[in-house]
Amino acid sequence: MPSLDIAPGAQANVQLFGTFHLGEFELALPIDVLQEVVSFPSGMTQIPLAPDYVLGLFLLRDMMIPVMDLARFLGQPAVGDQANRRVAIIKADQSLLGVTFDHTGEMLRLASSQIVRFDSGANASALIAGAFHFDQRIIQVLSAEALVRLPGVPQANSALLALQARQRSALRKVSKVISFHVTGRHMALAMDAIHEIVRVPELEHSVLADSVCRGWFNLRDRPVPVLDVSSFLGLEASSLASPDASDVEDMRRIVVLRDKGFYLGLLVDDIDSIVAHTEAQLLPMPPTRGQIGLFANVISRRDTGEGDLILISTSALFANPYMAHLAKGHHDLYLVTDEEERSSDARRKTQRETWLTFDLDRPMAVRLDQVCEVIGAHDPLVSPPGSSPYVCGVLNTGHALITVIDLRHVYGMEPFVETEDTRILVVEHAGHKYGLVVDAVRSITSIEPSNKLLVPALIALHLNDELRQDMHEVAEIPGETTLLLLDVASLLRRLAEEGETQNAPDIGMPGTLSAVHDLGAAVAVS
């Protein structure tokens, strides 16, 4: 678990994110743009002439919501049965949009300093707004504003829809809950009562452990006792063992609750959805034998055809004598108080660098903050006359003109052959954007400075002269491979200087990269 501590005075810089899985990618959206998460609609109204990633419209509480297939837009293959996928309803720029995902993940509370923001420059519609490193994973943050502005996506913000929304808000208040399963029971907690939702870590032994308390874990130097909700409710106890098959993802989560500095972690089978409900949907729970007062209400969902939700009262949980004893006991026993040690550990972790890894005849990487975005290589290019042989052409993305560079030609490798995995890394230099063609993007990884070293002589012997000039360091990734670290600034600066040297002024050919970009812009506009 990350150990970056969020000081009480920095709460204004803390933001909640919900994570989702889409094939091999883990993505996140700010909670404040997420309206709710629903099952994939059984019926959809098709939109004539819409792009293939716009699936259609579906009716949600008297509103027609457009739905887009994010995997199809990104060129990713479909995973599993689409009917089992989830639809996240997001709101940005007063527009509503449904976005499909394979399944929901966690809810994470992050300080702004933990998020690497991508500098999109003039490109305000970049789909990936940033990324953050969490629990040995790199999670990419989607831009809700960019999603609702994608070409062909209907803008669900007409005057009639706005009027209906105002009328509904005047008549009823909409609240959000997180739904989950506990031994087959469908339950929920109010979203504003949840501190975080995390994967099940390796638990520490607790002197207060019993059949309900399964141990504790460290959440940024705060002890969180983990409670088996199923056992607490008198149901079959949950197993802490991970799934047997290595390719089966562990869907269990720990819902972390916080009250006055005390923490409780609820072990649940999975996280299902973000569910919006009105006051009219809350039905009082009849008194039941056992945990009286724990279940305040039932959320009726007959209008959507989905099962009702049992709403757990957070205040009743912390007021329960047993729960209060566990929360206070773990706080007193295991709270880390050595501020100097925590600060030193935080400083060490902030030294880690985030890199985008890719293939170009061999594994390479570029600093993530040097990449504006990653796009597909399927769009046609404009080829300015007289441009350098390593320039593939100029790409018009609709919001920017990008000079595309064939890195294989630059580094004397085998000729470039476009495949479905080919990607263009968009970078910026001297006020212009350029695209670097790579074979495939691998992942985003975090590298500690101690794992970087100057290019060894044995490796340097196998690099051509140009590659040696732009590859000053390599990184050893534990348990993986050796990455060549590309210095983008060095590459583009060198190409610009070579162009100025090689092209005589009286020929009138575009020598520098910026000249190629300007000529391409003129051709593209004409």
PDB file of C-alpha atoms in Angstrom, residues 305-426:
ATOM      1  CA  GLY A 305     -35.931  -4.037 -12.800  1.00  0.00           C
ATOM      2  CA  GLU A 306     -32.888  -4.617 -10.577  1.00  0.00           C
ATOM      3  CA  GLY A 307     -32.820  -6.089  -7.084  1.00  0.00           C
ATOM      4  CA  ASP A 308     -33.391  -3.950  -4.016  1.00  0.00           C
ATOM      5  CA  LEU A 309     -30.392  -2.855  -1.924  1.00  0.00           C
ATOM      6  CA  ILE A 310     -30.005  -3.184   1.838  1.00  0.00           C
ATOM      7  CA  LEU A 311     -28.538   0.122   3.034  1.00  0.00           C
ATOM      8  CA  ILE A 312     -26.045  -0.168   5.921  1.00  0.00           C
ATOM      9  CA  SER A 313     -25.915   2.708   8.420  1.00  0.00           C
ATOM     10  CA  THR A 314     -22.308   3.874   8.960  1.00  0.00           C
ATOM     11  CA  SER A 315     -23.195   5.679  12.185  1.00  0.00           C
ATOM     12  CA  ALA A 316     -24.788   2.505  13.546  1.00  0.00           C
ATOM     13  CA  LEU A 317     -21.621   0.559  12.687  1.00  0.00           C
ATOM     14  CA  PHE A 318     -19.333   2.867  14.666  1.00  0.00           C
ATOM     15  CA  ALA A 319     -21.889   3.077  17.494  1.00  0.00           C
ATOM     16  CA  ASN A 320     -21.890  -0.723  17.843  1.00  0.00           C
ATOM     17  CA  PRO A 321     -19.867  -1.507  21.020  1.00  0.00           C
ATOM     18  CA  TYR A 322     -17.893  -4.287  19.346  1.00  0.00           C
ATOM     19  CA  MET A 323     -17.005  -2.138  16.322  1.00  0.00           C
ATOM     20  CA  ALA A 324     -16.113   0.851  18.501  1.00  0.00           C
ATOM     21  CA  HIS A 325     -13.802  -1.382  20.576  1.00  0.00           C
ATOM     22  CA  LEU A 326     -12.002  -2.658  17.447  1.00  0.00           C
ATOM     23  CA  ALA A 327     -11.634   0.809  15.881  1.00  0.00           C
ATOM     24  CA  LYS A 328     -10.275   2.426  19.046  1.00  0.00           C
ATOM     25  CA  GLY A 329      -8.182  -0.594  20.016  1.00  0.00           C
ATOM     26  CA  HIS A 330      -6.322  -0.736  16.705  1.00  0.00           C
ATOM     27  CA  HIS A 331      -5.861   3.028  16.756  1.00  0.00           C
ATOM     28  CA  ASP A 332      -4.236   2.860  20.193  1.00  0.00           C
ATOM     29  CA  LEU A 333      -2.152  -0.259  19.510  1.00  0.00           C
ATOM     30  CA  TYR A 334      -0.840   0.201  15.986  1.00  0.00           C
ATOM     31  CA  LEU A 335      -0.901   3.905  15.120  1.00  0.00           C
ATOM     32  CA  VAL A 336       2.474   5.029  13.738  1.00  0.00           C
ATOM     33  CA  THR A 337       3.590   8.148  15.595  1.00  0.00           C
ATOM     34  CA  ASP A 338       7.151   8.688  14.403  1.00  0.00           C
ATOM     35  CA  GLU A 339       6.554  11.721  12.165  1.00  0.00           C
ATOM     36  CA  GLU A 340      10.210  11.966  11.157  1.00  0.00           C
ATOM     37  CA  GLU A 341      10.244   8.375   9.917  1.00  0.00           C
ATOM     38  CA  ARG A 342       7.045   8.918   7.959  1.00  0.00           C
ATOM     39  CA  SER A 343       8.374  12.109   6.349  1.00  0.00           C
ATOM     40  CA  SER A 344      11.607  10.385   5.340  1.00  0.00           C
ATOM     41  CA  ASP A 345       9.702   7.499   3.778  1.00  0.00           C
ATOM     42  CA  ALA A 346       7.447   9.907   1.900  1.00  0.00           C
ATOM     43  CA  ARG A 347      10.462  11.755   0.493  1.00  0.00           C
ATOM     44  CA  ARG A 348      11.965   8.511  -0.759  1.00  0.00           C
ATOM     45  CA  LYS A 349       8.773   7.589  -2.555  1.00  0.00           C
ATOM     46  CA  THR A 350       8.396  10.981  -4.236  1.00  0.00           C
ATOM     47  CA  GLN A 351      11.742  10.349  -5.954  1.00  0.00           C
ATOM     48  CA  ARG A 352      10.221   7.598  -8.098  1.00  0.00           C
ATOM     49  CA  GLU A 353       9.784   8.498 -11.770  1.00  0.00           C
ATOM     50  CA  THR A 354       6.955   7.391 -14.045  1.00  0.00           C
ATOM     51  CA  TRP A 355       7.844   6.137 -17.523  1.00  0.00           C
ATOM     52  CA  LEU A 356       5.846   4.956 -20.548  1.00  0.00           C
ATOM     53  CA  THR A 357       7.347   1.742 -21.943  1.00  0.00           C
ATOM     54  CA  PHE A 358       7.101   0.770 -25.600  1.00  0.00           C
ATOM     55  CA  ASP A 359       8.594  -1.542 -28.222  1.00  0.00           C
ATOM     56  CA  LEU A 360      10.837  -0.320 -31.035  1.00  0.00           C
ATOM     57  CA  ASP A 361      12.727  -3.423 -32.060  1.00  0.00           C
ATOM     58  CA  ARG A 362      13.597  -3.672 -28.342  1.00  0.00           C
ATOM     59  CA  PRO A 363      12.025  -2.528 -25.038  1.00  0.00           C
ATOM     60  CA  MET A 364      12.334   1.222 -24.499  1.00  0.00           C
ATOM     61  CA  ALA A 365      10.776   3.900 -22.326  1.00  0.00           C
ATOM     62  CA  VAL A 366      10.144   7.634 -22.260  1.00  0.00           C
ATOM     63  CA  ARG A 367       9.290   9.848 -19.288  1.00  0.00           C
ATOM     64  CA  LEU A 368       5.537  10.028 -18.917  1.00  0.00           C
ATOM     65  CA  ASP A 369       5.564  13.791 -18.418  1.00  0.00           C
ATOM     66  CA  GLN A 370       7.170  14.170 -21.868  1.00  0.00           C
ATOM     67  CA  VAL A 371       4.205  12.488 -23.584  1.00  0.00           C
ATOM     68  CA  CYS A 372       1.092  14.581 -24.288  1.00  0.00           C
ATOM     69  CA  GLU A 373      -1.010  11.623 -25.452  1.00  0.00           C
ATOM     70  CA  VAL A 374      -0.893   8.292 -27.273  1.00  0.00           C
ATOM     71  CA  ILE A 375      -2.929   7.884 -30.469  1.00  0.00           C
ATOM     72  CA  GLY A 376      -3.475   5.225 -33.106  1.00  0.00           C
ATOM     73  CA  ALA A 377      -1.543   5.265 -36.378  1.00  0.00           C
ATOM     74  CA  HIS A 378      -4.453   4.592 -38.721  1.00  0.00           C
ATOM     75  CA  ASP A 379      -5.320   8.138 -39.860  1.00  0.00           C
ATOM     76  CA  PRO A 380      -4.026   9.360 -43.279  1.00  0.00           C
ATOM     77  CA  LEU A 381      -0.996  11.650 -43.331  1.00  0.00           C
ATOM     78  CA  VAL A 382      -0.233  14.694 -45.464  1.00  0.00           C
ATOM     79  CA  SER A 383       3.275  14.409 -46.963  1.00  0.00           C
ATOM     80  CA  PRO A 384       4.927  17.840 -47.407  1.00  0.00           C
ATOM     81  CA  PRO A 385       7.295  17.962 -50.424  1.00  0.00           C
ATOM     82  CA  GLY A 386      10.992  18.038 -49.634  1.00  0.00           C
ATOM     83  CA  SER A 387      10.673  16.813 -46.056  1.00  0.00           C
ATOM     84  CA  SER A 388      13.347  14.676 -44.432  1.00  0.00           C
ATOM     85  CA  PRO A 389      13.209  10.914 -45.111  1.00  0.00           C
ATOM     86  CA  TYR A 390      12.432  10.153 -41.466  1.00  0.00           C
ATOM     87  CA  VAL A 391       9.252  12.293 -41.596  1.00  0.00           C
ATOM     88  CA  CYS A 392       6.222  10.106 -42.357  1.00  0.00           C
ATOM     89  CA  GLY A 393       4.015  13.158 -42.857  1.00  0.00           C
ATOM     90  CA  VAL A 394       1.763  15.547 -40.979  1.00  0.00           C
ATOM     91  CA  LEU A 395      -1.255  14.241 -39.097  1.00  0.00           C
ATOM     92  CA  ASN A 396      -4.366  16.408 -38.744  1.00  0.00           C
ATOM     93  CA  THR A 397      -6.083  15.287 -35.542  1.00  0.00           C
ATOM     94  CA  GLY A 398      -8.841  17.886 -35.887  1.00  0.00           C
ATOM     95  CA  HIS A 399      -7.461  19.918 -33.010  1.00  0.00           C
ATOM     96  CA  ALA A 400      -3.734  19.961 -33.799  1.00  0.00           C
ATOM     97  CA  LEU A 401      -1.247  19.270 -36.622  1.00  0.00           C
ATOM     98  CA  ILE A 402       1.453  16.773 -35.687  1.00  0.00           C
ATOM     99  CA  THR A 403       4.659  16.016 -37.585  1.00  0.00           C
ATOM    100  CA  VAL A 404       5.034  12.224 -37.473  1.00  0.00           C
ATOM    101  CA  ILE A 405       8.570  10.813 -37.229  1.00  0.00           C
ATOM    102  CA  ASP A 406       9.597   7.258 -38.150  1.00  0.00           C
ATOM    103  CA  LEU A 407      11.911   6.303 -35.272  1.00  0.00           C
ATOM    104  CA  ARG A 408      12.944   3.094 -37.015  1.00  0.00           C
ATOM    105  CA  HIS A 409      14.360   5.125 -39.900  1.00  0.00           C
ATOM    106  CA  VAL A 410      16.056   7.549 -37.505  1.00  0.00           C
ATOM    107  CA  TYR A 411      17.811   4.705 -35.691  1.00  0.00           C
ATOM    108  CA  GLY A 412      18.682   2.579 -38.742  1.00  0.00           C
ATOM    109  CA  MET A 413      16.351  -0.288 -37.881  1.00  0.00           C
ATOM    110  CA  GLU A 414      14.286  -2.508 -40.190  1.00  0.00           C
ATOM    111  CA  PRO A 415      11.619  -0.528 -42.122  1.00  0.00           C
ATOM    112  CA  PHE A 416       8.439   0.453 -40.302  1.00  0.00           C
ATOM    113  CA  VAL A 417       5.432  -1.850 -40.905  1.00  0.00           C
ATOM    114  CA  GLU A 418       2.122  -0.656 -39.488  1.00  0.00           C
ATOM    115  CA  THR A 419       0.129  -3.166 -37.424  1.00  0.00           C
ATOM    116  CA  GLU A 420      -2.931  -2.898 -35.188  1.00  0.00           C
ATOM    117  CA  ASP A 421      -0.543  -2.361 -32.241  1.00  0.00           C
ATOM    118  CA  THR A 422       1.296   0.570 -33.828  1.00  0.00           C
ATOM    119  CA  ARG A 423       0.977   3.767 -31.807  1.00  0.00           C
ATOM    120  CA  ILE A 424       2.102   7.388 -32.075  1.00  0.00           C
ATOM    121  CA  LEU A 425       3.542   9.027 -28.969  1.00  0.00           C
ATOM    122  CA  VAL A 426       2.683  12.733 -29.158  1.00  0.00           C
TER     123      VAL A 426
END
